[in-house]
Each structure stands twice: as C-alpha cells, then as structure tokens.
mmCIF file of C-alpha atoms and ligand atoms in Angstrom:
data_model
loop_
_atom_site.group_PDB
_atom_site.id
_atom_site.type_symbol
_atom_site.label_atom_id
_atom_site.label_comp_id
_atom_site.label_asym_id
_atom_site.label_seq_id
_atom_site.Cartn_x
_atom_site.Cartn_y
_atom_site.Cartn_z
ATOM 1 C CA MET A 4 67.377 10.840 60.862
ATOM 2 C CA LEU A 5 65.870 10.743 57.449
ATOM 3 C CA PHE A 6 64.019 7.443 57.527
ATOM 4 C CA SER A 7 60.296 7.662 57.013
ATOM 5 C CA LYS A 8 58.570 8.427 60.269
ATOM 6 C CA LEU A 9 55.378 7.084 58.782
ATOM 7 C CA LEU A 10 56.764 3.636 58.120
ATOM 8 C CA VAL A 11 58.930 2.997 61.115
ATOM 9 C CA SER A 12 57.267 0.854 63.724
ATOM 10 C CA ALA A 13 58.710 -0.238 67.037
ATOM 11 C CA ILE A 14 59.232 -3.966 66.935
ATOM 12 C CA SER A 15 62.295 -5.757 68.197
ATOM 13 C CA LEU A 16 63.857 -8.226 65.892
ATOM 14 C CA VAL A 17 66.335 -10.832 65.047
ATOM 15 C CA PRO A 18 69.801 -9.334 64.667
ATOM 16 C CA LEU A 19 71.275 -9.749 61.228
ATOM 17 C CA ALA A 20 74.146 -12.182 60.959
ATOM 18 C CA SER A 21 77.787 -11.326 60.341
ATOM 19 C CA ALA A 22 79.811 -8.352 61.453
ATOM 20 C CA ILE A 23 82.685 -6.417 59.940
ATOM 21 C CA PRO A 24 84.545 -8.579 57.427
ATOM 22 C CA VAL A 25 87.421 -10.565 58.821
ATOM 23 C CA GLY A 26 89.429 -10.898 55.663
ATOM 24 C CA ASN A 27 88.738 -14.495 54.742
ATOM 25 C CA VAL A 28 90.316 -14.157 51.346
ATOM 26 C CA GLN A 29 89.913 -17.159 49.116
ATOM 27 C CA GLY A 30 93.289 -17.148 47.393
ATOM 28 C CA HIS A 31 95.609 -14.183 47.133
ATOM 29 C CA ARG A 32 96.175 -14.383 43.417
ATOM 30 C CA HIS A 33 96.181 -11.013 41.713
ATOM 31 C CA HIS A 34 93.321 -10.668 39.269
ATOM 32 C CA ASN A 35 93.372 -8.479 36.223
ATOM 33 C CA GLN A 36 90.320 -6.363 37.072
ATOM 34 C CA SER A 37 89.006 -6.310 33.539
ATOM 35 C CA THR A 38 88.944 -10.107 33.408
ATOM 36 C CA ILE A 39 86.858 -10.704 36.565
ATOM 37 C CA LYS A 40 83.816 -12.611 35.370
ATOM 38 C CA ARG A 41 80.415 -12.607 36.922
ATOM 39 C CA ASP A 42 79.430 -16.217 37.463
ATOM 40 C CA GLY A 43 76.002 -15.685 39.040
ATOM 41 C CA GLY A 44 77.563 -16.564 42.391
ATOM 42 C CA GLY A 45 77.310 -13.032 43.663
ATOM 43 C CA PHE A 46 80.015 -10.683 44.812
ATOM 44 C CA PRO A 47 83.393 -12.330 45.522
ATOM 45 C CA ASP A 48 85.142 -11.112 48.676
ATOM 46 C CA GLY A 49 88.739 -9.949 48.418
ATOM 47 C CA VAL A 50 88.868 -9.891 44.620
ATOM 48 C CA TYR A 51 87.883 -6.420 43.499
ATOM 49 C CA ASP A 52 90.366 -3.626 44.085
ATOM 50 C CA CYS A 53 88.870 -0.811 46.157
ATOM 51 C CA SER A 54 89.653 1.514 43.264
ATOM 52 C CA HIS A 55 87.529 -0.627 40.945
ATOM 53 C CA PHE A 56 83.814 0.182 41.152
ATOM 54 C CA PRO A 57 81.929 -3.142 40.729
ATOM 55 C CA GLU A 58 79.611 -1.934 37.998
ATOM 56 C CA ASP A 59 79.419 -5.410 36.463
ATOM 57 C CA GLN A 60 77.479 -6.715 39.484
ATOM 58 C CA ASP A 61 73.736 -7.242 38.995
ATOM 59 C CA GLY A 62 71.714 -4.087 39.603
ATOM 60 C CA VAL A 63 74.644 -1.902 40.656
ATOM 61 C CA VAL A 64 74.614 1.643 39.212
ATOM 62 C CA LYS A 65 77.739 3.760 38.903
ATOM 63 C CA LEU A 66 77.304 7.437 39.846
ATOM 64 C CA ASP A 67 80.322 9.060 38.230
ATOM 65 C CA TYR A 68 79.047 12.603 38.651
ATOM 66 C CA LEU A 69 79.232 12.503 42.468
ATOM 67 C CA GLY A 70 83.035 12.429 42.371
ATOM 68 C CA PHE A 71 83.598 9.305 44.545
ATOM 69 C CA GLY A 72 84.720 7.033 41.706
ATOM 70 C CA GLY A 73 81.178 5.805 41.077
ATOM 71 C CA TRP A 74 80.304 5.150 44.732
ATOM 72 C CA SER A 75 77.231 6.826 46.242
ATOM 73 C CA GLY A 76 79.255 7.685 49.324
ATOM 74 C CA VAL A 77 82.376 6.662 51.243
ATOM 75 C CA GLN A 78 82.516 6.673 55.050
ATOM 76 C CA LYS A 79 85.642 6.412 57.175
ATOM 77 C CA ASN A 80 85.682 3.602 59.725
ATOM 78 C CA ASP A 81 87.223 5.858 62.366
ATOM 79 C CA GLY A 82 84.394 6.028 64.881
ATOM 80 C CA LYS A 83 83.127 9.295 63.432
ATOM 81 C CA PHE A 84 82.146 7.941 60.021
ATOM 82 C CA GLY A 85 82.928 11.137 58.158
ATOM 83 C CA THR A 86 83.061 11.182 54.386
ATOM 84 C CA ALA A 87 86.208 10.041 52.611
ATOM 85 C CA SER A 88 86.885 11.177 49.067
ATOM 86 C CA THR A 89 87.757 7.769 47.644
ATOM 87 C CA CYS A 90 87.158 4.146 48.486
ATOM 88 C CA GLU A 91 90.368 3.189 50.307
ATOM 89 C CA ASP A 92 91.524 1.065 53.230
ATOM 90 C CA ASN A 93 89.307 1.178 56.304
ATOM 91 C CA THR A 94 86.347 2.823 54.607
ATOM 92 C CA TYR A 95 82.816 1.685 53.815
ATOM 93 C CA CYS A 96 82.025 2.181 50.140
ATOM 94 C CA SER A 97 78.346 2.505 49.355
ATOM 95 C CA TYR A 98 76.632 2.144 46.017
ATOM 96 C CA ALA A 99 73.351 2.767 44.240
ATOM 97 C CA CYS A 100 71.138 -0.001 42.896
ATOM 98 C CA LYS A 101 68.892 0.454 39.887
ATOM 99 C CA PRO A 102 65.245 1.491 40.396
ATOM 100 C CA GLY A 103 63.262 -1.260 42.114
ATOM 101 C CA MET A 104 66.315 -2.815 43.764
ATOM 102 C CA SER A 105 67.900 -2.210 47.172
ATOM 103 C CA LYS A 106 71.428 -2.298 48.522
ATOM 104 C CA THR A 107 72.127 -5.414 50.610
ATOM 105 C CA GLN A 108 75.380 -4.377 52.287
ATOM 106 C CA TRP A 109 75.941 -2.636 55.618
ATOM 107 C CA PRO A 110 77.889 -3.655 58.707
ATOM 108 C CA SER A 111 75.859 -5.233 61.498
ATOM 109 C CA ASN A 112 77.854 -3.186 64.000
ATOM 110 C CA GLN A 113 76.387 0.272 63.579
ATOM 111 C CA PRO A 114 77.472 3.495 65.347
ATOM 112 C CA SER A 115 75.808 4.007 68.712
ATOM 113 C CA ASN A 116 75.082 7.690 68.088
ATOM 114 C CA GLY A 117 72.215 6.980 65.674
ATOM 115 C CA GLU A 118 74.130 7.579 62.483
ATOM 116 C CA SER A 119 74.249 4.750 59.995
ATOM 117 C CA VAL A 120 76.976 3.154 57.908
ATOM 118 C CA GLY A 121 76.596 1.176 54.701
ATOM 119 C CA GLY A 122 78.353 -0.411 51.771
ATOM 120 C CA LEU A 123 81.231 -2.749 51.071
ATOM 121 C CA TYR A 124 84.305 -2.675 53.296
ATOM 122 C CA CYS A 125 87.770 -1.889 51.900
ATOM 123 C CA LYS A 126 90.614 -3.758 53.565
ATOM 124 C CA ASN A 127 94.177 -4.235 52.328
ATOM 125 C CA GLY A 128 93.146 -2.757 49.006
ATOM 126 C CA LYS A 129 90.281 -5.196 48.370
ATOM 127 C CA LEU A 130 86.506 -5.040 48.737
ATOM 128 C CA TYR A 131 84.537 -7.276 51.104
ATOM 129 C CA LYS A 132 80.841 -7.837 51.700
ATOM 130 C CA THR A 133 79.522 -6.644 55.052
ATOM 131 C CA GLN A 134 76.501 -8.983 55.032
ATOM 132 C CA LYS A 135 77.817 -12.421 54.169
ATOM 133 C CA ASN A 136 74.352 -13.914 53.856
ATOM 134 C CA SER A 137 73.520 -11.675 50.897
ATOM 135 C CA ASN A 138 75.507 -12.849 47.905
ATOM 136 C CA ASN A 139 74.363 -10.156 45.540
ATOM 137 C CA LEU A 140 74.950 -6.461 46.073
ATOM 138 C CA CYS A 141 71.375 -5.538 45.119
ATOM 139 C CA GLU A 142 68.112 -7.333 45.851
ATOM 140 C CA ASN A 143 64.698 -7.176 44.230
ATOM 141 C CA SER A 144 61.675 -5.321 45.509
ATOM 142 C CA HIS A 145 59.348 -7.197 47.864
ATOM 143 C CA GLY A 146 56.198 -6.079 46.055
ATOM 144 C CA ASN A 147 54.974 -4.368 42.923
ATOM 145 C CA ALA A 148 55.041 -0.613 43.419
ATOM 146 C CA TYR A 149 55.939 2.002 40.867
ATOM 147 C CA VAL A 150 55.562 5.630 39.844
ATOM 148 C CA LYS A 151 53.691 6.448 36.636
ATOM 149 C CA ASN A 152 54.378 9.852 35.138
ATOM 150 C CA THR A 153 51.668 11.215 32.829
ATOM 151 C CA LEU A 154 53.174 14.728 32.867
ATOM 152 C CA GLY A 155 54.763 16.448 29.895
ATOM 153 C CA SER A 156 58.247 16.306 31.404
ATOM 154 C CA ASN A 157 60.342 13.974 33.541
ATOM 155 C CA VAL A 158 60.314 13.785 37.311
ATOM 156 C CA ALA A 159 63.382 12.826 39.308
ATOM 157 C CA ILE A 160 62.913 11.001 42.582
ATOM 158 C CA CYS A 161 65.913 10.501 44.796
ATOM 159 C CA ARG A 162 66.269 7.657 47.271
ATOM 160 C CA THR A 163 68.135 8.103 50.522
ATOM 161 C CA ASP A 164 71.316 6.019 50.672
ATOM 162 C CA TYR A 165 70.416 4.351 53.923
ATOM 163 C CA PRO A 166 72.057 2.867 55.902
ATOM 164 C CA GLY A 167 74.966 5.004 54.789
ATOM 165 C CA THR A 168 75.580 8.700 54.339
ATOM 166 C CA GLU A 169 71.821 9.313 54.165
ATOM 167 C CA ASN A 170 72.524 11.408 51.106
ATOM 168 C CA MET A 171 69.462 11.421 48.834
ATOM 169 C CA ASN A 172 71.529 10.535 45.786
ATOM 170 C CA VAL A 173 70.203 7.197 44.540
ATOM 171 C CA PRO A 174 68.400 8.276 41.375
ATOM 172 C CA THR A 175 65.217 7.218 39.632
ATOM 173 C CA ASP A 176 64.336 9.266 36.585
ATOM 174 C CA ILE A 177 60.766 8.853 35.407
ATOM 175 C CA GLY A 178 60.408 10.082 31.852
ATOM 176 C CA SER A 179 57.281 11.766 30.531
ATOM 177 C CA GLY A 180 54.668 9.096 29.776
ATOM 178 C CA SER A 181 56.586 6.292 31.448
ATOM 179 C CA GLN A 182 56.870 4.457 34.742
ATOM 180 C CA GLN A 183 59.676 3.236 36.982
ATOM 181 C CA PRO A 184 59.627 0.774 39.887
ATOM 182 C CA LEU A 185 60.040 1.729 43.518
ATOM 183 C CA SER A 186 61.824 -0.631 45.850
ATOM 184 C CA VAL A 187 59.526 -2.078 48.466
ATOM 185 C CA VAL A 188 61.874 -3.216 51.203
ATOM 186 C CA ASP A 189 60.972 -6.245 53.284
ATOM 187 C CA GLU A 190 61.068 -4.370 56.573
ATOM 188 C CA ASP A 191 61.008 -7.575 58.606
ATOM 189 C CA ASN A 192 64.352 -8.549 57.075
ATOM 190 C CA TYR A 193 65.893 -5.196 56.229
ATOM 191 C CA TYR A 194 68.023 -2.682 58.089
ATOM 192 C CA ASN A 195 66.805 -1.711 61.551
ATOM 193 C CA TRP A 196 67.439 1.516 63.321
ATOM 194 C CA GLY A 197 67.242 1.422 67.109
ATOM 195 C CA ASN A 198 65.310 -1.869 66.835
ATOM 196 C CA LYS A 199 62.830 -0.211 64.518
ATOM 197 C CA LYS A 200 62.010 -1.313 61.030
ATOM 198 C CA THR A 201 62.843 1.062 58.216
ATOM 199 C CA SER A 202 61.386 1.607 54.759
ATOM 200 C CA ALA A 203 62.734 2.973 51.513
ATOM 201 C CA GLN A 204 62.473 6.742 51.381
ATOM 202 C CA TYR A 205 62.456 8.951 48.306
ATOM 203 C CA TYR A 206 62.633 12.716 47.804
ATOM 204 C CA VAL A 207 60.268 13.854 45.070
ATOM 205 C CA ASN A 208 61.239 16.854 42.991
ATOM 206 C CA LYS A 209 59.226 19.111 40.811
ATOM 207 C CA SER A 210 59.024 18.116 37.165
ATOM 208 C CA GLY A 211 61.595 18.938 34.513
ATOM 209 C CA LYS A 212 64.966 18.350 36.183
ATOM 210 C CA SER A 213 67.391 15.506 35.674
ATOM 211 C CA ALA A 214 68.155 13.038 38.432
ATOM 212 C CA GLN A 215 71.795 14.103 38.178
ATOM 213 C CA ASP A 216 70.828 17.679 39.037
ATOM 214 C CA ALA A 217 68.087 16.831 41.518
ATOM 215 C CA CYS A 218 69.613 13.976 43.516
ATOM 216 C CA VAL A 219 72.252 16.003 45.336
ATOM 217 C CA TRP A 220 72.340 18.040 48.543
ATOM 218 C CA GLY A 221 70.628 21.394 48.190
ATOM 219 C CA ASN A 222 70.722 24.529 50.308
ATOM 220 C CA GLN A 223 68.010 26.367 52.146
ATOM 221 C CA GLY A 224 65.901 28.094 49.507
ATOM 222 C CA ASP A 225 66.427 25.317 46.972
ATOM 223 C CA ASP A 226 63.572 23.013 46.066
ATOM 224 C CA TYR A 227 65.487 19.869 45.239
ATOM 225 C CA GLY A 228 67.527 17.136 46.857
ATOM 226 C CA ASN A 229 67.030 17.218 50.621
ATOM 227 C CA TRP A 230 64.884 20.336 50.097
ATOM 228 C CA ALA A 231 62.544 18.632 47.589
ATOM 229 C CA PRO A 232 58.892 19.299 48.436
ATOM 230 C CA LEU A 233 57.678 15.749 49.059
ATOM 231 C CA ASN A 234 58.769 12.317 50.245
ATOM 232 C CA PHE A 235 57.523 8.900 49.154
ATOM 233 C CA GLY A 236 57.976 5.828 51.326
ATOM 234 C CA SER A 237 57.628 2.149 50.444
ATOM 235 C CA GLY A 238 57.922 -0.978 52.544
ATOM 236 C CA TYR A 239 56.444 -4.375 53.312
ATOM 237 C CA THR A 240 55.627 -5.583 56.809
ATOM 238 C CA ASP A 241 52.867 -7.399 58.682
ATOM 239 C CA GLY A 242 51.792 -9.070 55.437
ATOM 240 C CA LYS A 243 51.058 -5.807 53.659
ATOM 241 C CA MET A 244 52.775 -3.390 51.337
ATOM 242 C CA TRP A 245 52.775 0.188 52.641
ATOM 243 C CA LEU A 246 53.035 3.292 50.476
ATOM 244 C CA SER A 247 53.168 6.802 51.853
ATOM 245 C CA MET A 248 53.553 10.349 50.687
ATOM 246 C CA SER A 249 54.327 13.250 52.951
ATOM 247 C CA LYS A 250 55.607 16.793 53.070
ATOM 248 C CA ASN A 251 59.339 17.036 53.486
ATOM 249 C CA PRO A 252 59.630 18.379 57.047
ATOM 250 C CA LEU A 253 62.680 20.392 55.995
ATOM 251 C CA ASN A 254 60.706 22.319 53.374
ATOM 252 C CA SER A 255 57.055 21.942 54.299
ATOM 253 C CA GLN A 256 55.999 25.160 52.550
ATOM 254 C CA ALA A 257 57.103 23.842 49.147
ATOM 255 C CA ASN A 258 54.747 22.145 46.715
ATOM 256 C CA VAL A 259 55.223 20.149 43.566
ATOM 257 C CA ASP A 260 53.742 21.428 40.320
ATOM 258 C CA TYR A 261 51.465 18.418 39.727
ATOM 259 C CA LYS A 262 48.929 16.133 41.434
ATOM 260 C CA ILE A 263 49.516 12.665 42.817
ATOM 261 C CA THR A 264 47.133 9.785 43.543
ATOM 262 C CA ILE A 265 47.972 6.311 44.844
ATOM 263 C CA LYS A 266 46.139 3.820 42.614
ATOM 264 C CA ALA A 267 45.726 0.053 42.680
ATOM 265 C CA ASP A 268 47.303 -2.273 40.125
ATOM 266 C CA GLY A 269 45.814 -5.600 41.136
ATOM 267 C CA GLY A 270 46.021 -4.783 44.837
ATOM 268 C CA THR A 271 43.409 -3.491 47.264
ATOM 269 C CA LEU A 272 44.097 -0.130 48.886
ATOM 270 C CA SER A 273 43.135 0.484 52.513
ATOM 271 C CA HIS A 274 41.843 3.928 51.588
ATOM 272 C CA ASP A 275 42.295 6.885 49.240
ATOM 273 C CA CYS A 276 45.459 8.949 49.356
ATOM 274 C CA LYS A 277 45.853 11.957 47.103
ATOM 275 C CA TYR A 278 47.930 15.122 46.849
ATOM 276 C CA GLU A 279 46.326 18.137 45.185
ATOM 277 C CA ASN A 280 46.561 21.918 45.595
ATOM 278 C CA GLY A 281 49.397 21.555 48.066
ATOM 279 C CA SER A 282 47.583 19.311 50.537
ATOM 280 C CA PHE A 283 46.682 15.686 51.145
ATOM 281 C CA HIS A 284 43.204 14.253 50.700
ATOM 282 C CA GLY A 285 41.438 10.964 51.428
ATOM 283 C CA SER A 286 40.331 9.239 54.586
ATOM 284 C CA GLY A 287 43.291 9.045 56.904
ATOM 285 C CA ALA A 288 45.101 11.976 55.300
ATOM 286 C CA SER A 289 46.567 14.632 57.572
ATOM 287 C CA SER A 290 48.259 17.938 56.826
ATOM 288 C CA ASP A 291 51.562 16.023 56.848
ATOM 289 C CA GLY A 292 50.655 13.238 54.434
ATOM 290 C CA CYS A 293 48.905 9.931 53.999
ATOM 291 C CA THR A 294 49.797 6.247 54.097
ATOM 292 C CA VAL A 295 47.950 3.328 52.541
ATOM 293 C CA SER A 296 48.353 -0.398 52.963
ATOM 294 C CA VAL A 297 48.048 -2.605 49.889
ATOM 295 C CA THR A 298 47.051 -6.250 49.902
ATOM 296 C CA GLY A 299 46.739 -8.851 47.176
ATOM 297 C CA GLY A 300 48.689 -7.105 44.425
ATOM 298 C CA GLY A 301 50.437 -3.961 43.309
ATOM 299 C CA ALA A 302 49.871 -0.229 43.450
ATOM 300 C CA TYR A 303 51.421 2.928 42.054
ATOM 301 C CA PHE A 304 51.771 6.660 42.480
ATOM 302 C CA GLU A 305 50.301 8.447 39.465
ATOM 303 C CA LEU A 306 51.684 11.915 38.706
ATOM 304 C CA TYR A 307 49.297 14.029 36.604
ATOM 305 C CA ASN A 308 48.155 17.556 35.850
HETATM 306 C C1 NAG B 422 93.876 -7.083 31.531
HETATM 307 O O1 NAG B 422 93.081 -7.811 30.597
HETATM 308 C C2 NAG B 422 92.746 -7.050 29.456
HETATM 309 C C3 NAG B 422 91.768 -7.890 28.635
HETATM 310 O O2 NAG B 422 92.229 -9.228 28.496
HETATM 311 C C4 NAG B 422 94.024 -6.695 28.696
HETATM 312 O O3 NAG B 422 93.703 -5.946 27.551
HETATM 313 C C5 NAG B 422 94.912 -5.875 29.601
HETATM 314 O O4 NAG B 422 96.142 -5.612 28.962
HETATM 315 C C6 NAG B 422 95.170 -6.639 30.905
HETATM 316 N N1 NAG B 422 95.876 -5.760 31.821
HETATM 317 C C7 NAG B 422 96.920 -6.213 32.522
HETATM 318 C C8 NAG B 422 97.530 -5.203 33.450
HETATM 319 O O5 NAG B 422 97.343 -7.345 32.445
HETATM 320 C C1 NAG B 423 41.933 22.070 43.894
HETATM 321 O O1 NAG B 423 41.640 23.368 43.441
HETATM 322 C C2 NAG B 423 40.790 23.386 42.309
HETATM 323 C C3 NAG B 423 40.685 24.823 41.822
HETATM 324 O O2 NAG B 423 40.416 25.673 42.883
HETATM 325 C C4 NAG B 423 39.426 22.811 42.692
HETATM 326 O O3 NAG B 423 38.570 22.774 41.573
HETATM 327 C C5 NAG B 423 39.657 21.394 43.205
HETATM 328 O O4 NAG B 423 38.440 20.832 43.642
HETATM 329 C C6 NAG B 423 40.649 21.359 44.315
HETATM 330 N N1 NAG B 423 40.925 19.991 44.669
HETATM 331 C C7 NAG B 423 40.702 19.478 45.871
HETATM 332 C C8 NAG B 423 41.009 18.030 46.067
HETATM 333 O O5 NAG B 423 40.259 20.136 46.795
HETATM 334 C C1 NAG B 424 67.015 19.747 41.111
HETATM 335 C C2 NAG B 424 65.593 19.874 40.897
HETATM 336 O O1 NAG B 424 64.972 19.159 40.180
HETATM 337 N N1 NAG B 424 65.163 20.841 41.425
HETATM 338 C C3 NAG B 424 64.432 21.417 40.518
HETATM 339 C C4 NAG B 424 63.127 20.805 40.615
HETATM 340 O O2 NAG B 424 62.447 21.329 39.530
HETATM 341 C C5 NAG B 424 62.419 22.748 39.426
HETATM 342 C C6 NAG B 424 61.673 23.052 38.173
HETATM 343 O O3 NAG B 424 60.356 22.723 38.328
HETATM 344 C C7 NAG B 424 63.789 23.381 39.361
HETATM 345 O O4 NAG B 424 63.713 24.779 39.375
HETATM 346 C C8 NAG B 424 64.559 22.910 40.522
HETATM 347 O O5 NAG B 424 65.865 23.352 40.385
#
C-alpha cells in the first residue's frame, strides 16, 4: 500500500454513505455531449457518455498523455480490479483534480484484499457518481498548505491516485520561483483503508523534469515516479493539519538535489522539520523522515539550494 505510513492512524469511523450506483437515471433523453452545461449543481448522473471525459467539471484535469482518454486510470469491476484501457461499461474511471483539490469519488464497497478502487462508474454507456453525497468531482483542501520553489528550475510532485490504481500520476508542477497548493485532506471525512484514516501522498522528484515525464511509473534504477527520492504527506485530523516528508521506502538511497524546510505561513509548527544533505533534521526527525502538526494557520514546504 502506498498511503503515508506517517499519517495513517487507527481510528474506527462512520462508514461513508452510498454504494455502487444503481442507475437512477433522471430522464433517458440523449444529450449532445458538447451542449451539456455546467449549472453549479455538480456532476449529473447518467448524462455523460463514458467516452466523454468530463473536463468541464470544476477542478477536473484531463491527462491525455496517459492514454486512457484523459482518465488517470480505469479499473475493471470484475473482482480483480485490473486496468482497462478505456472507460467502458462495468469499469471505474478515475480522474485527476487540479493542485489543492481532491477527488471525491470512489465506491464505498472496496475490495477485501486491501487494494483500492476509485472514480466514476460506467454503466450502460453513461457515467455515475460513486459517492452520491459529493456533488462535485473535486473538493477543496481542508487547510492552507503549499510548496514554494525557490530553485532555478521546476520541480514536479506527483500525487498518488488513491483510492484507485495507486499510480502516482496526479501532477503538480511547481515552476521556478513559484508556489502551488497541496491538498490537505480532511482525514476524518475522507477515504479509509482498513478503518484507518488516510492522507494525501505525493512523490517528490528532483528538479528540472516535467510533471508529464515524472508522474508515471518508473523502473528500478530510475529516480522518478514511484522511484522518486522523497514523499510528502498532507492531511487534517484531530483539529490539526499534518505535513510530513519522508524517504521513499522503494528508493531510500536516492536524494533530491536541493534542501527542504517546512515553514509557517500564519500557523504554528509543532517543531522543526528539514531535509538537507540527504537526511532529516529537527526535533522529532528520524532517518526515515519527519512530521509536523500545524495549528492556527497555514504552512509550506520550501525548496531551496
Ligand atoms: C452538438 O452540438 C454542437 C454545438 O451546438 C454542434 O456543432 C454539433 O453539430 C452537435 N452534434 C450533434 C451530433 O448533434
Ligand atoms: C550539510 O553539509 C554542509 C557541508 O558539509 C554543512 O555545512 C551543513 O551544516 C550540513 N547541514 C546540516 C543540516 O547538517
Ligand atoms: C522524471 C523525473 O523527473 N525524473 C527525473 C527527476 O529529475 C532528474 C534530473 O534531476 C532526471 O534525471 C530524472 O529523470
């Protein structure tokens, strides 16, 4: 499992409402896909063709280069949840949200083997929400956290599509001299794995590569994608925002070519947390990483030389 070990805590919780869609189509009229209008009412069930990526929905980002018609991943609903090549009947079609936002859709009935499934459900050629109590496909961050890049080149960070294929292909590209938001998920109301809360998790590449090149599966010996040197985590629970950075257990010998410090932006940090010379520093830091809690405001990861 790729969720952040540092941010998962064992607390039982209220099961999320609504299971696999039951095909409650409101009207069977055929819509011309290019004339579907967003009305602020969220995603309409049974209207979009499965072949039509809903890029006009708030926050949704189309990832053409992955080869799934814009989807971040497609999983077959066949009990094994293997990857399908296109969004078609009886598949779950997952999608990326823009930086700072999180996907709201995954079936409440999850596989018992510990894998996860996420996205919209395709049935009789049409797309349906899998969480009926979330109208919109993407939701805002539950706290102000961001990454500020003071380096001379961009840094790509890649969020795990979770629950879903767990592919680290949801991109955030942080240009030189700029900043981009992280999504702080409200862990008390977000996806749970084995009755445990989960956070957002990001793979952090070295500088100077595009998100398109970095946010894909790599192979042993690579230093990007699932082999990127570091992970960031972000979440909100117990009244606090939590930010972490850690070595990627899959590639713990790798380092990034810059330094990182978690800094306050209006918030109060529980303690220092810094990455420099290939190791973590600050009270509470271990050889694996460090986690801080933030109260009363925001905080950010600063990348610098
Ligand atoms: C769908 O609507 C667009 C815009 O009004 C129009 O150009 C197109 O011809 C329509 N397609 C069909 C199949 O009706
Ligand atoms: C990192 O290495 C440099 C050069 O050896 C040294 O000056 C610096 O103090 C080190 N940083 C930390 C946090 O140990
Ligand atoms: C894909 C990716 O970004 N990986 C790259 C990370 O950055 C280094 C350069 O610093 C590239 O060599 C990797 O390919």
